[in-house]
Coordinates of C-alpha atoms (C1' of nucleotides) in Angstrom, one line a residue:
Chain F
X30 CA -7.7 19.1 -4.8
X31 CA -11.2 17.6 -4.3
X32 CA -12.9 17.3 -1.4
X33 CA -15.3 14.5 -0.5
X34 CA -15.8 11.2 -1.5
X35 CA -19.3 11.4 -2.9
X36 CA -17.1 12.8 -5.6
X37 CA -15.0 9.3 -6.2
X38 CA -18.3 6.9 -5.1
X39 CA -19.7 8.9 -8.0
X40 CA -16.1 8.6 -10.1
X41 CA -15.9 4.7 -9.9
X42 CA -19.4 4.2 -10.3
X43 CA -19.6 6.0 -13.6
X44 CA -15.8 4.5 -14.7
X45 CA -17.4 1.1 -14.4
X46 CA -20.8 2.1 -15.8
X47 CA -19.9 4.5 -18.7
X48 CA -23.1 5.6 -19.1
X49 CA -24.2 8.4 -17.2
X50 CA -27.8 7.2 -16.4
X51 CA -26.8 3.6 -15.1
X52 CA -24.8 4.9 -12.6
X53 CA -26.1 7.5 -11.6
X54 CA -29.3 5.0 -10.6
X55 CA -26.4 2.5 -8.7
X56 CA -25.6 5.8 -6.8
X57 CA -29.5 6.3 -5.7
X58 CA -29.4 9.8 -7.4
X59 CA -30.8 11.5 -10.8
X60 CA -28.4 11.8 -14.0
X61 CA -27.4 15.8 -13.3
X62 CA -26.4 15.6 -9.5
X63 CA -24.1 13.2 -11.1
X64 CA -22.8 14.6 -14.3
X65 CA -22.2 17.3 -11.8
X66 CA -20.2 15.8 -10.0
X67 CA -17.5 15.1 -12.6
X68 CA -17.5 17.8 -14.0
X69 CA -16.7 19.1 -10.6
X70 CA -14.0 16.3 -9.8
X71 CA -12.2 16.9 -13.4
X72 CA -12.0 21.4 -12.9
X73 CA -10.8 20.3 -8.7
X74 CA -7.5 17.8 -10.1
X75 CA -7.3 19.4 -13.7
X76 CA -7.8 16.1 -14.5
X77 CA -9.9 15.4 -17.5
X78 CA -11.1 11.9 -15.9
X79 CA -13.0 10.4 -19.1
X80 CA -13.4 11.2 -22.7
X81 CA -17.9 11.8 -23.8
X82 CA -19.9 13.5 -25.6
X83 CA -23.3 12.6 -26.3
X84 CA -23.1 9.6 -27.0
X85 CA -19.9 7.8 -26.0
X86 CA -19.0 8.1 -22.6
X87 CA -14.7 6.4 -22.3
X88 CA -12.6 6.7 -19.6
X89 CA -8.5 9.0 -20.2
X90 CA -5.3 7.6 -19.8
X91 CA -5.2 9.6 -16.9
X92 CA -8.3 8.9 -15.3
X93 CA -7.7 4.8 -15.7
X94 CA -4.7 5.4 -13.1
X95 CA -6.9 7.3 -11.1
X96 CA -9.5 5.2 -11.3
X97 CA -7.1 3.1 -9.1
X98 CA -6.1 5.7 -6.9
X99 CA -10.2 6.0 -6.0
X100 CA -10.6 2.1 -5.3
X101 CA -8.4 2.0 -3.2
X102 CA -9.2 5.6 -0.9
X103 CA -12.8 4.1 -0.1
X104 CA -11.4 0.6 0.7
X105 CA -8.6 2.2 3.3
X106 CA -12.0 3.9 3.9
X107 CA -14.2 1.7 4.7
X108 CA -11.6 -1.3 5.9
X109 CA -9.6 1.6 8.1
X110 CA -14.0 1.8 9.9
X111 CA -14.1 -1.2 10.5
X112 CA -11.0 -2.3 12.0
X113 CA -11.0 1.7 14.1
X114 CA -14.7 -0.5 15.6
X115 CA -12.9 -3.4 16.5
X116 CA -10.2 -1.9 17.9
X117 CA -13.0 0.5 19.1
X118 CA -14.7 -3.2 21.0
X119 CA -11.2 -4.8 21.9
X120 CA -11.6 -7.6 18.3
X121 CA -8.7 -6.3 17.7
X122 CA -5.9 -4.6 18.1
X123 CA -1.6 -5.1 19.6
X124 CA -1.2 -5.8 23.8
X125 CA 2.7 -6.3 24.1
X126 CA 4.0 -9.0 26.7
X127 CA 6.8 -8.9 28.3
X128 CA 8.6 -12.1 29.7
X129 CA 11.7 -13.8 31.4
X130 CA 14.3 -15.7 29.4
X131 CA 13.0 -18.5 30.3
X132 CA 9.3 -18.4 30.6
X133 CA 9.7 -17.7 26.9
X134 CA 10.5 -21.1 25.9
X135 CA 7.8 -22.7 28.1
X136 CA 4.4 -21.0 29.1
X137 CA 5.0 -17.8 26.8
X138 CA 4.1 -20.3 23.3
X139 CA 1.2 -22.4 25.2
X140 CA -0.8 -18.8 25.9
X141 CA 0.3 -17.8 22.4
X142 CA -1.1 -20.4 20.9
X143 CA -4.4 -20.3 23.2
X144 CA -5.2 -16.5 23.0
X145 CA -4.8 -15.8 19.3
X146 CA -7.3 -19.4 19.0
X147 CA -9.7 -17.4 21.7
X148 CA -9.5 -13.1 20.2
X149 CA -8.3 -14.0 16.3
X150 CA -8.6 -10.3 16.7
X151 CA -5.6 -9.4 18.7
X152 CA -1.7 -9.2 18.0
X153 CA 0.4 -10.0 20.5
X154 CA 3.8 -8.5 20.8
X155 CA 6.3 -9.7 22.7
X156 CA 9.4 -8.1 24.4
X157 CA 11.7 -10.1 26.3
X158 CA 13.1 -8.4 29.4
X159 CA 13.6 -9.5 33.3
X160 CA 11.3 -8.8 35.9
X161 CA 13.0 -5.6 37.4
X162 CA 12.7 -3.7 33.8
X163 CA 9.0 -5.4 33.5
X164 CA 7.8 -3.7 36.1
X165 CA 9.2 -0.4 35.2
X166 CA 7.5 -0.8 31.6
X167 CA 4.5 -1.5 33.4
X168 CA 4.2 1.4 34.9
X169 CA 5.6 3.8 32.4
X170 CA 2.6 2.5 29.6
X171 CA 6.0 0.5 27.3
X172 CA 4.1 -2.9 28.4
X173 CA 0.6 -4.3 28.8
X174 CA 0.9 -7.2 30.4
X175 CA 3.5 -9.1 32.2
X176 CA 5.3 -12.9 32.6
X177 CA 7.9 -12.5 35.8
X178 CA 8.8 -13.3 38.9
X179 CA 7.2 -12.5 42.0
X180 CA 8.5 -9.1 43.2
X181 CA 9.4 -8.3 46.8
X182 CA 8.2 -5.3 47.2
X183 CA 4.4 -4.7 46.4
X184 CA 4.1 -1.7 43.1
X185 CA 1.7 0.9 43.3
X186 CA -0.3 1.1 40.7
X187 CA 0.1 -2.6 39.2
X188 CA -2.3 -6.3 39.6
X189 CA -0.6 -9.2 39.7
X190 CA -2.3 -12.9 39.5
X191 CA -0.1 -16.2 40.2
X192 CA -0.2 -17.7 36.7
X193 CA 2.5 -20.5 37.0
X194 CA 3.8 -22.5 39.7
X195 CA 6.6 -24.8 39.5
X196 CA 9.2 -27.1 41.5
X197 CA 12.7 -25.6 42.1
X198 CA 16.0 -28.6 40.3
X199 CA 18.7 -28.9 41.1
X200 CA 20.9 -28.7 37.7
X201 CA 24.6 -30.5 37.1
X202 CA 26.2 -31.7 35.1
X203 CA 25.6 -35.1 33.6
X204 CA 28.8 -36.8 34.5
X205 CA 28.7 -35.8 38.2
X206 CA 27.4 -38.7 41.0
X207 CA 25.1 -37.0 42.2
X208 CA 22.8 -37.5 38.4
X209 CA 22.2 -41.1 39.9
X210 CA 20.1 -39.8 42.3
X211 CA 16.8 -40.4 41.8
X212 CA 16.0 -37.3 44.4
X213 CA 18.7 -34.8 46.2
X214 CA 17.7 -34.6 50.3
X215 CA 19.9 -32.0 51.8
X216 CA 22.9 -33.6 53.4
X217 CA 23.4 -33.7 49.1
X218 CA 24.7 -30.9 49.3
X219 CA 26.9 -30.3 52.2
X220 CA 30.2 -27.7 51.2
X221 CA 29.4 -28.3 46.9
X222 CA 30.0 -25.9 44.8
X223 CA 26.9 -23.9 44.0
X224 CA 26.3 -21.4 41.0
X225 CA 23.5 -19.0 41.8
X226 CA 21.8 -15.8 40.4
X227 CA 22.8 -12.5 41.0
X228 CA 21.7 -10.7 43.8
X229 CA 20.2 -7.5 42.6
X230 CA 19.4 -8.9 39.4
X231 CA 18.3 -12.4 39.8
X232 CA 16.6 -11.5 43.5
X233 CA 13.7 -13.5 43.9
X234 CA 15.8 -16.8 42.4
X235 CA 19.0 -15.4 44.6
X236 CA 16.5 -15.1 47.8
X237 CA 15.2 -18.3 47.0
X238 CA 18.1 -20.8 46.9
X239 CA 19.2 -19.1 49.9
X240 CA 16.7 -20.5 51.5
X241 CA 15.9 -23.6 50.2
X242 CA 19.5 -23.8 51.4
X243 CA 19.2 -22.4 54.4
X244 CA 18.1 -26.7 55.7
X245 CA 21.9 -28.0 54.2
X246 CA 24.0 -27.8 56.8
X247 CA 27.3 -27.7 56.1
X248 CA 26.2 -25.0 53.6
X249 CA 27.3 -25.8 50.2
X250 CA 30.0 -23.5 48.6
X251 CA 28.9 -20.3 46.1
X252 CA 30.6 -20.4 43.6
X253 CA 29.1 -17.6 41.2
X254 CA 26.8 -14.9 41.4
X255 CA 24.8 -15.1 38.0
X256 CA 22.2 -12.6 36.8
X257 CA 20.2 -14.7 33.8
X258 CA 18.9 -18.3 33.9
X259 CA 20.4 -19.3 30.6
X260 CA 24.3 -18.5 32.0
X261 CA 23.7 -20.5 35.3
X262 CA 22.9 -23.1 33.1
X263 CA 26.3 -22.5 31.1
X264 CA 28.2 -22.4 33.5
X265 CA 27.0 -26.0 35.2
X266 CA 26.8 -28.4 31.7
X267 CA 31.3 -26.9 31.9
X268 CA 31.9 -28.2 35.2
X269 CA 31.4 -25.2 37.1
X270 CA 29.3 -26.2 39.9
X271 CA 25.3 -27.1 40.6
X272 CA 22.6 -24.5 40.8
X273 CA 18.7 -24.9 42.0
X274 CA 16.8 -23.3 38.7
X275 CA 13.6 -23.4 38.3
X276 CA 12.1 -27.4 36.7
X277 CA 11.1 -24.6 32.6
X278 CA 14.8 -24.2 32.7
X279 CA 14.9 -27.7 31.3
X280 CA 13.8 -26.3 27.6
X281 CA 16.9 -24.1 27.1
X282 CA 17.7 -27.5 26.2
X283 CA 20.7 -27.3 27.2
X284 CA 23.3 -30.7 26.9
X285 CA 25.6 -32.1 29.5
X286 CA 23.1 -30.9 31.8
X287 CA 21.3 -33.6 34.7
X288 CA 17.9 -32.2 36.7
X289 CA 17.4 -33.4 39.6
X290 CA 14.0 -33.1 42.1
X291 CA 15.0 -31.6 44.8
X292 CA 13.6 -32.7 48.9
X293 CA 9.6 -33.3 49.0
X294 CA 8.5 -30.0 50.8
X295 CA 11.3 -27.4 49.4
X296 CA 10.2 -24.1 47.9
X297 CA 8.4 -24.2 44.6
X298 CA 9.1 -21.0 42.6
X299 CA 5.7 -19.3 40.9
X300 CA 5.4 -16.9 38.0
X301 CA 3.1 -13.7 38.2
X302 CA 1.3 -12.1 35.4
X303 CA 0.8 -8.2 35.9
X304 CA -0.8 -5.8 35.2
X305 CA -1.4 -1.8 35.3
X306 CA -4.6 -1.4 37.3
X307 CA -6.9 0.3 34.2
X308 CA -6.1 -1.3 30.7
X309 CA -4.5 0.6 28.1
X310 CA -7.0 -0.5 25.1
X311 CA -10.2 -2.5 25.3
X312 CA -8.0 -5.2 23.7
X313 CA -6.0 -5.3 26.2
X314 CA -9.1 -5.5 28.6
X315 CA -9.6 -8.7 26.8
X316 CA -6.8 -10.0 27.1
X317 CA -6.9 -9.9 30.3
X318 CA -10.5 -11.0 31.1
X319 CA -9.3 -14.3 29.1
X320 CA -6.0 -15.0 31.3
X321 CA -8.2 -14.5 34.1
X322 CA -10.1 -16.8 33.2
X323 CA -7.8 -19.4 32.0
X324 CA -6.0 -19.7 35.4
X325 CA -9.8 -19.8 37.3
Chain D
X18 CA -19.1 6.5 6.9
X19 CA -17.6 9.5 7.3
X20 CA -18.2 11.7 3.8
X21 CA -15.4 13.9 3.1
X22 CA -12.0 14.6 3.1
X23 CA -12.2 18.1 5.4
X24 CA -13.1 16.0 8.0
X25 CA -9.8 13.6 7.6
X26 CA -7.7 17.2 7.9
X27 CA -9.1 17.9 10.6
X28 CA -8.7 14.8 12.0
X29 CA -5.5 14.9 11.2
X30 CA -4.6 17.8 12.1
X31 CA -6.2 17.6 15.4
X32 CA -4.4 14.6 16.3
X33 CA -0.8 16.4 15.1
X34 CA -1.6 19.6 17.8
X35 CA -3.4 18.0 20.6
X36 CA -5.5 21.7 20.6
X37 CA -8.2 22.7 19.4
X38 CA -7.4 26.4 18.5
X39 CA -4.1 25.6 17.4
X40 CA -5.9 22.8 15.1
X41 CA -8.3 25.1 14.3
X42 CA -5.4 27.6 13.6
X43 CA -3.4 25.9 11.0
X44 CA -6.6 25.2 9.7
X45 CA -7.2 27.9 8.8
X46 CA -10.9 27.8 10.5
X47 CA -12.4 28.7 14.3
X48 CA -12.5 26.2 16.6
X49 CA -16.3 26.0 17.5
X50 CA -16.3 24.3 13.5
X51 CA -13.2 22.4 14.4
X52 CA -14.5 20.7 17.2
X53 CA -18.2 20.4 15.1
X54 CA -16.5 18.5 12.4
X55 CA -14.2 16.1 14.5
X56 CA -17.8 15.1 16.3
X57 CA -19.5 14.1 13.6
X58 CA -16.5 12.2 12.0
X59 CA -16.7 10.7 15.5
X60 CA -20.6 9.4 14.7
X61 CA -20.4 9.0 11.5
X62 CA -17.1 6.6 11.8
X63 CA -19.2 5.3 15.2
X64 CA -16.0 5.1 16.5
X65 CA -14.4 7.8 19.3
X66 CA -11.6 8.7 18.6
X67 CA -10.2 11.5 20.6
X68 CA -10.2 11.4 24.9
X69 CA -10.8 14.8 25.6
X70 CA -12.6 17.1 28.4
X71 CA -11.9 20.5 28.7
X72 CA -8.1 20.5 30.1
X73 CA -6.2 18.0 28.0
X74 CA -6.9 16.1 23.8
X75 CA -5.4 12.6 23.8
X76 CA -6.2 10.3 21.1
X77 CA -7.4 6.9 21.5
X78 CA -6.5 3.6 20.8
X79 CA -8.6 3.6 17.8
X80 CA -7.9 7.2 16.9
X81 CA -3.8 6.1 17.0
X82 CA -5.2 3.1 14.5
X83 CA -7.4 5.3 12.8
X84 CA -4.5 8.4 12.2
X85 CA -3.3 6.0 10.5
X86 CA -5.1 5.3 7.8
X87 CA -5.7 9.2 7.7
X88 CA -2.4 10.3 6.6
X89 CA -2.6 7.2 3.4
X90 CA -5.7 8.4 2.0
X91 CA -4.4 11.3 1.9
X92 CA -1.6 11.1 0.8
X93 CA -2.5 8.9 -1.7
X94 CA -4.9 12.0 -3.0
X95 CA -2.5 14.5 -3.1
X96 CA 0.2 12.2 -5.3
X97 CA -2.6 10.6 -7.3
X98 CA -3.7 13.8 -8.9
X99 CA -0.2 15.0 -9.4
X100 CA 0.8 11.5 -11.1
X101 CA -2.8 11.6 -13.5
X102 CA -2.1 15.4 -14.5
X103 CA 1.7 13.9 -14.9
X104 CA 0.1 11.3 -16.9
X105 CA -2.2 13.4 -18.6
X106 CA 0.3 15.8 -19.9
X107 CA 3.0 13.9 -21.1
X108 CA 5.4 14.1 -18.1
X109 CA 4.2 9.9 -16.9
X110 CA 2.6 7.2 -18.5
X111 CA 3.2 3.8 -19.1
X112 CA 3.8 2.6 -22.8
X113 CA 4.1 -0.7 -24.3
X114 CA 6.7 -1.1 -27.3
X115 CA 7.0 -4.6 -29.5
X116 CA 10.1 -5.6 -31.1
X117 CA 11.6 -8.3 -32.9
X118 CA 13.8 -11.2 -31.0
X119 CA 17.0 -9.7 -33.1
X120 CA 16.4 -5.8 -32.8
X121 CA 16.4 -6.8 -29.5
X122 CA 19.2 -7.5 -28.7
X123 CA 21.2 -4.2 -30.3
X124 CA 18.6 -1.6 -31.0
X125 CA 15.6 -2.1 -28.2
X126 CA 18.4 -1.4 -25.1
X127 CA 20.6 1.3 -26.3
X128 CA 17.3 3.5 -27.4
X129 CA 15.5 1.8 -24.0
X130 CA 18.5 4.0 -21.9
X131 CA 18.4 7.3 -23.3
X132 CA 14.1 7.3 -23.4
X133 CA 14.2 7.1 -19.4
X134 CA 17.4 9.9 -20.0
X135 CA 15.0 11.9 -21.5
X136 CA 11.7 11.0 -20.2
X137 CA 12.2 9.8 -17.0
X138 CA 8.1 9.4 -15.8
X139 CA 7.3 7.3 -18.7
X140 CA 7.1 3.6 -18.5
X141 CA 9.4 2.0 -21.1
X142 CA 7.2 -1.8 -21.3
X143 CA 9.5 -4.6 -24.2
X144 CA 6.7 -7.0 -25.8
X145 CA 9.2 -9.6 -28.3
X146 CA 6.8 -10.2 -31.2
X147 CA 7.6 -10.9 -35.0
X148 CA 7.0 -8.2 -37.6
X149 CA 3.3 -9.5 -38.6
X150 CA 2.5 -10.1 -34.8
X151 CA 3.8 -6.3 -34.3
X152 CA 1.3 -4.8 -37.3
X153 CA -2.0 -6.2 -35.7
X154 CA -1.2 -5.0 -32.3
X155 CA -0.6 -2.2 -33.6
X156 CA -3.8 -2.3 -34.8
X157 CA -5.4 -3.4 -31.3
X158 CA -4.4 -0.6 -29.4
X159 CA -2.0 -3.4 -27.9
X160 CA 1.2 -1.7 -28.5
X161 CA 2.1 1.6 -28.5
X162 CA 5.2 1.3 -30.6
X163 CA 6.7 -1.1 -32.6
X164 CA 10.0 -2.0 -33.9
X165 CA 9.6 -4.6 -37.0
X166 CA 11.2 -4.9 -40.3
X167 CA 8.9 -2.9 -43.7
X168 CA 6.1 -5.0 -44.6
X169 CA 5.5 -5.1 -48.7
X170 CA 1.6 -4.0 -48.3
X171 CA 1.5 0.3 -46.8
X172 CA -0.8 -0.8 -43.7
X173 CA -3.6 1.1 -43.6
X174 CA -3.9 4.4 -40.8
X175 CA 0.1 2.8 -39.5
X176 CA 2.7 5.1 -40.0
X177 CA 5.9 4.0 -39.9
X178 CA 10.3 5.2 -39.6
X179 CA 13.3 3.7 -41.4
X180 CA 15.0 3.2 -37.6
X181 CA 18.0 1.8 -38.4
X182 CA 19.6 0.7 -41.6
X183 CA 22.3 -2.5 -41.5
X184 CA 24.1 -4.8 -44.0
X185 CA 23.5 -8.9 -44.7
X186 CA 26.4 -11.0 -43.4
X187 CA 26.9 -14.0 -44.6
X188 CA 27.0 -16.6 -41.4
X189 CA 28.7 -20.0 -42.3
X190 CA 30.0 -22.0 -39.5
X191 CA 33.9 -20.6 -38.7
X192 CA 35.7 -23.6 -39.4
X193 CA 34.5 -23.3 -43.3
X194 CA 37.6 -22.2 -45.9
X195 CA 35.0 -19.6 -47.3
X196 CA 35.6 -17.7 -43.4
X197 CA 38.8 -16.6 -44.5
X198 CA 37.6 -14.6 -47.3
X199 CA 37.6 -10.8 -46.3
X200 CA 34.6 -10.4 -48.5
X201 CA 32.2 -12.6 -50.2
X202 CA 31.6 -12.9 -54.1
X203 CA 28.6 -13.6 -55.7
X204 CA 30.9 -16.7 -57.3
X205 CA 31.8 -18.1 -53.8
X206 CA 28.5 -19.0 -53.3
X207 CA 27.9 -20.6 -55.9
X208 CA 25.5 -23.7 -54.9
X209 CA 26.3 -24.0 -51.3
X210 CA 24.0 -24.9 -49.2
X211 CA 21.7 -21.5 -47.7
X212 CA 19.8 -22.1 -44.8
X213 CA 16.7 -19.3 -45.2
X214 CA 13.9 -17.8 -43.3
X215 CA 10.6 -18.7 -44.2
X216 CA 8.2 -17.0 -46.7
X217 CA 5.2 -16.5 -44.6
X218 CA 6.2 -15.7 -41.1
X219 CA 9.8 -14.3 -42.2
X220 CA 9.1 -12.7 -45.1
X221 CA 11.0 -9.6 -45.4
X222 CA 14.4 -11.9 -44.7
X223 CA 13.0 -14.9 -47.1
X224 CA 13.0 -12.0 -50.6
X225 CA 15.9 -9.7 -49.2
X226 CA 18.0 -13.2 -50.1
X227 CA 16.3 -14.1 -52.9
X228 CA 17.1 -10.9 -53.8
X229 CA 20.7 -10.8 -53.2
X230 CA 21.0 -14.5 -54.0
X231 CA 19.8 -13.5 -57.9
X232 CA 23.3 -12.3 -58.4
X233 CA 24.9 -15.8 -57.4
X234 CA 24.4 -18.0 -60.5
X235 CA 24.5 -21.1 -60.5
X236 CA 22.0 -21.1 -57.7
X237 CA 22.9 -21.8 -53.9
X238 CA 21.1 -24.9 -52.9
X239 CA 18.9 -24.2 -50.2
X240 CA 18.0 -26.4 -47.5
X241 CA 16.1 -25.4 -44.8
X242 CA 13.1 -22.5 -44.6
X243 CA 13.1 -21.4 -41.0
X244 CA 11.4 -18.2 -39.0
X245 CA 13.5 -16.8 -37.0
X246 CA 16.9 -16.2 -37.1
X247 CA 18.4 -17.9 -33.5
X248 CA 16.6 -21.0 -35.8
X249 CA 18.3 -19.9 -38.2
X250 CA 21.9 -19.2 -36.6
X251 CA 22.0 -22.7 -34.0
X252 CA 21.6 -24.8 -37.4
X253 CA 24.8 -22.4 -39.4
X254 CA 26.7 -23.3 -36.1
X255 CA 25.8 -26.9 -35.9
X256 CA 27.0 -27.3 -40.3
X257 CA 23.8 -27.9 -41.8
X258 CA 25.0 -24.8 -43.8
X259 CA 25.2 -21.0 -44.2
X260 CA 22.8 -18.5 -44.0
X261 CA 22.1 -14.5 -45.1
X262 CA 21.7 -12.3 -41.8
X263 CA 21.2 -9.0 -41.0
X264 CA 24.1 -8.1 -39.0
X265 CA 23.2 -7.9 -35.6
X266 CA 22.3 -11.2 -35.6
X267 CA 26.4 -10.9 -34.1
X268 CA 24.5 -10.0 -31.3
X269 CA 23.2 -13.0 -30.8
X270 CA 26.2 -14.4 -29.0
X271 CA 26.1 -18.0 -30.1
X272 CA 29.9 -19.6 -31.0
X273 CA 31.6 -21.4 -33.4
X274 CA 29.5 -18.5 -36.2
X275 CA 31.8 -16.3 -39.0
X276 CA 30.1 -13.5 -40.3
X277 CA 31.9 -12.3 -43.6
X278 CA 30.7 -9.0 -45.2
X279 CA 29.0 -8.6 -49.0
X280 CA 29.7 -7.3 -52.3
X281 CA 29.7 -3.9 -51.9
X282 CA 26.2 -2.9 -53.1
X283 CA 24.3 -6.1 -51.7
X284 CA 21.4 -5.0 -50.5
X285 CA 21.0 -3.3 -46.4
X286 CA 18.5 -4.5 -44.2
X287 CA 16.0 -1.9 -42.8
X288 CA 14.4 -1.5 -39.1
X289 CA 11.3 0.4 -39.1
X290 CA 9.9 1.9 -36.3
X291 CA 5.8 2.2 -36.5
X292 CA 2.6 3.2 -34.7
X293 CA -0.8 4.7 -35.6
X294 CA -1.5 7.5 -36.6
X295 CA -2.6 9.1 -33.2
X296 CA -1.3 8.3 -29.7
X297 CA -3.6 6.8 -28.0
X298 CA -1.9 8.7 -24.3
X299 CA 0.4 11.8 -24.8
X300 CA 3.1 9.8 -22.7
X301 CA 2.7 7.8 -26.4
X302 CA 2.9 11.0 -27.8
X303 CA 5.7 12.5 -26.2
X304 CA 8.0 9.3 -26.7
X305 CA 7.2 9.1 -30.3
X306 CA 8.5 12.8 -30.9
X307 CA 11.9 12.5 -28.6
X308 CA 12.6 9.2 -30.8
X309 CA 11.8 11.0 -34.2
X310 CA 13.8 14.6 -33.1
X311 CA 17.0 11.1 -32.4
X312 CA 16.2 9.6 -35.5
X313 CA 17.0 13.7 -37.2
Chain N
dT25 C1' -37.4 11.4 -33.2
dT26 C1' -34.9 8.6 -29.4
dT27 C1' -31.1 8.5 -26.8
dC28 C1' -28.1 10.8 -24.1
dC29 C1' -24.9 14.2 -21.4
dT30 C1' -25.4 19.1 -20.3
dT31 C1' -27.3 23.6 -18.4
dA32 C1' -30.9 26.7 -15.3
dC33 C1' -33.1 26.9 -11.4
dG34 C1' -36.0 26.8 -7.1
dC35 C1' -35.6 23.9 -2.6
dC36 C1' -33.0 22.4 1.5
dT37 C1' -29.2 20.7 3.9
dA38 C1' -24.8 21.9 5.5
dT39 C1' -20.7 24.4 7.0
dC40 C1' -18.7 28.1 8.8
dG41 C1' -18.0 32.6 12.1
dT42 C1' -19.1 35.6 15.7
dA43 C1' -21.4 34.8 20.4
dA44 C1' -22.3 32.9 24.4
dG45 C1' -21.8 28.2 27.5
dC46 C1' -19.3 25.8 31.1
dA47 C1' -16.0 23.1 33.4
dT48 C1' -11.3 22.6 35.3
dA49 C1' -6.7 24.5 36.9
Chain P
dT22 C1' -10.6 34.0 37.0
dA23 C1' -8.4 31.8 32.9
dT24 C1' -8.1 29.1 30.0
dG25 C1' -10.4 25.5 26.6
dC26 C1' -13.7 22.8 24.6
dT27 C1' -19.3 22.6 23.6
dT28 C1' -23.5 24.8 21.9
dA29 C1' -26.6 27.8 19.6
dC30 C1' -27.7 31.0 15.9
dG31 C1' -27.8 33.8 11.5
dA32 C1' -25.8 33.6 7.3
dT33 C1' -24.1 31.7 3.3
dA34 C1' -22.2 27.6 -0.5
dG35 C1' -23.4 23.3 -2.5
dG36 C1' -26.4 19.2 -3.4
dC37 C1' -30.1 17.1 -4.9
dG38 C1' -34.0 17.1 -8.1
dT39 C1' -37.1 18.8 -12.0
dA40 C1' -37.8 21.1 -16.3
dA41 C1' -36.1 22.6 -19.6
dG42 C1' -31.4 22.5 -23.9
dG43 C1' -28.2 20.6 -27.1
dA44 C1' -25.8 17.0 -30.0
dA45 C1' -25.5 12.6 -32.3
dA46 C1' -27.6 8.4 -34.5

DNA sequence: TTTCCTTACGCCTATCGTAAGCATA
DNA sequence: TATGCTTACGATAGGCGTAAGGAAA
């Protein structure tokens, strides 16, 4: 095998010029070393690349093929160095972003659009997972950024910012009489059937539902415990009860469900953006800075 | 930019081993020059490829990307040399084969199948053209091989072999009374409407038709002069007359046309395989030898 | 005789291996 | 103290340029 790119450059120049003196000039060298490089390349590969005599230089069939490969190798050499530099400086790269299913329909497309415009070289790879999975994935390095619900316990080594705040809404079948109310008050919910989140996988909304419902007396009747918002919405649409869901659940687009705002001081839901203390790549760091700037 | 493949090999080995001593051993060298090669590669590219201290070696984000490119370049280097050698020896390559439309339906598929099995590395590119175009293309180098009809004048610099011989058949509408004859005799064709080939583009069959029809007296009535067999067949199927065509015209699959053999000593049609005296590539030469061997 | 590719040779740069240096567990 | 990456240095191989050689128009 041949050993250096110099030989490839010589070969390409000669293949294009088909004239040693002109090719050598293009390579800023004299003819004899060019002649030698070509001979060495032919010896190293065991392939006659040019038919030549003192009057004529012509590519062989094998040389014509090899020209394509030589150009490819040189092109990869140039591009890869350029791209590697851009990765090092944070102007290119791939960043994985985790998100919860509901935020995927509302926050993620908007964030993606703004980020891709501001940082066009950075590719954002999306992974949908629930909050607890996101925390693990951040700590293992499988995720760089996470759009997730707040966690009760502070997670060591992780940083978070409040990314978004939205009201909780009452989701109920649109045929239900309460769907006519402009605003829901605690007394409306007395002893109503209420679907709520599972206390482990959907802990944040489970606790939030209990807290908001503390104002209702006597309490509603909790009929199901479900981990994911879209499953809850499906049950609501089929008349199994009502539920408290974050406002972005509207974007799930499930038909037959009405959404009504709660009384004014009812607690709101937050979405956090979180990451490890030290960034895994420069691109990740630039994307973080962009997001923090946007939060401003 | 970096200048040699040695550095890439060093980089790949270290990226895979993540340990200078082991990587150096794999490269049949000692650690210090490996260390130097890596440093030189990093300086030449301007990219920090490894995070390292005296206890730990780890790829950076940019280094991880660059590893892919390095592997690509080395793979191309190896494969391209191998392929170039095979082209040089005639075990790989591309050969263009010209053929006339009618032989395309019969001779070409069979030839292709046998050649591809015997010479699997050689790719055969097909180009359909009439005989006179094939002669020009052979001489200009645009074609390597040609399956064509005989030419009257010997073509300088070209070699041909008889590749195939087939009888001429009478093509006629299947509703015609003569379609019931097991064999056509000269007297059957007296003063029948006869579609024939054009004297310039379809010269071989034009002259053959005249020669065969010389036995018929009084002569048939020549109603059209057409250059391509499939056009002639279309006119026959629509009742415009009958025609003498090579037996392989059956494979055109035009409905409503019957084919009947002529009297026993009627002249037969030949197909030639032709090429330039000197081959343009080793693959071409090997394919020629294969074809001549098959002709026996 | 001119053109143009190749061979010959001295100079210089670059890589190798050995040996010493130095940081970390 | 042991491990393991880096620096130092002399020896060697390989590339460049200049100059001479040789084949074809």
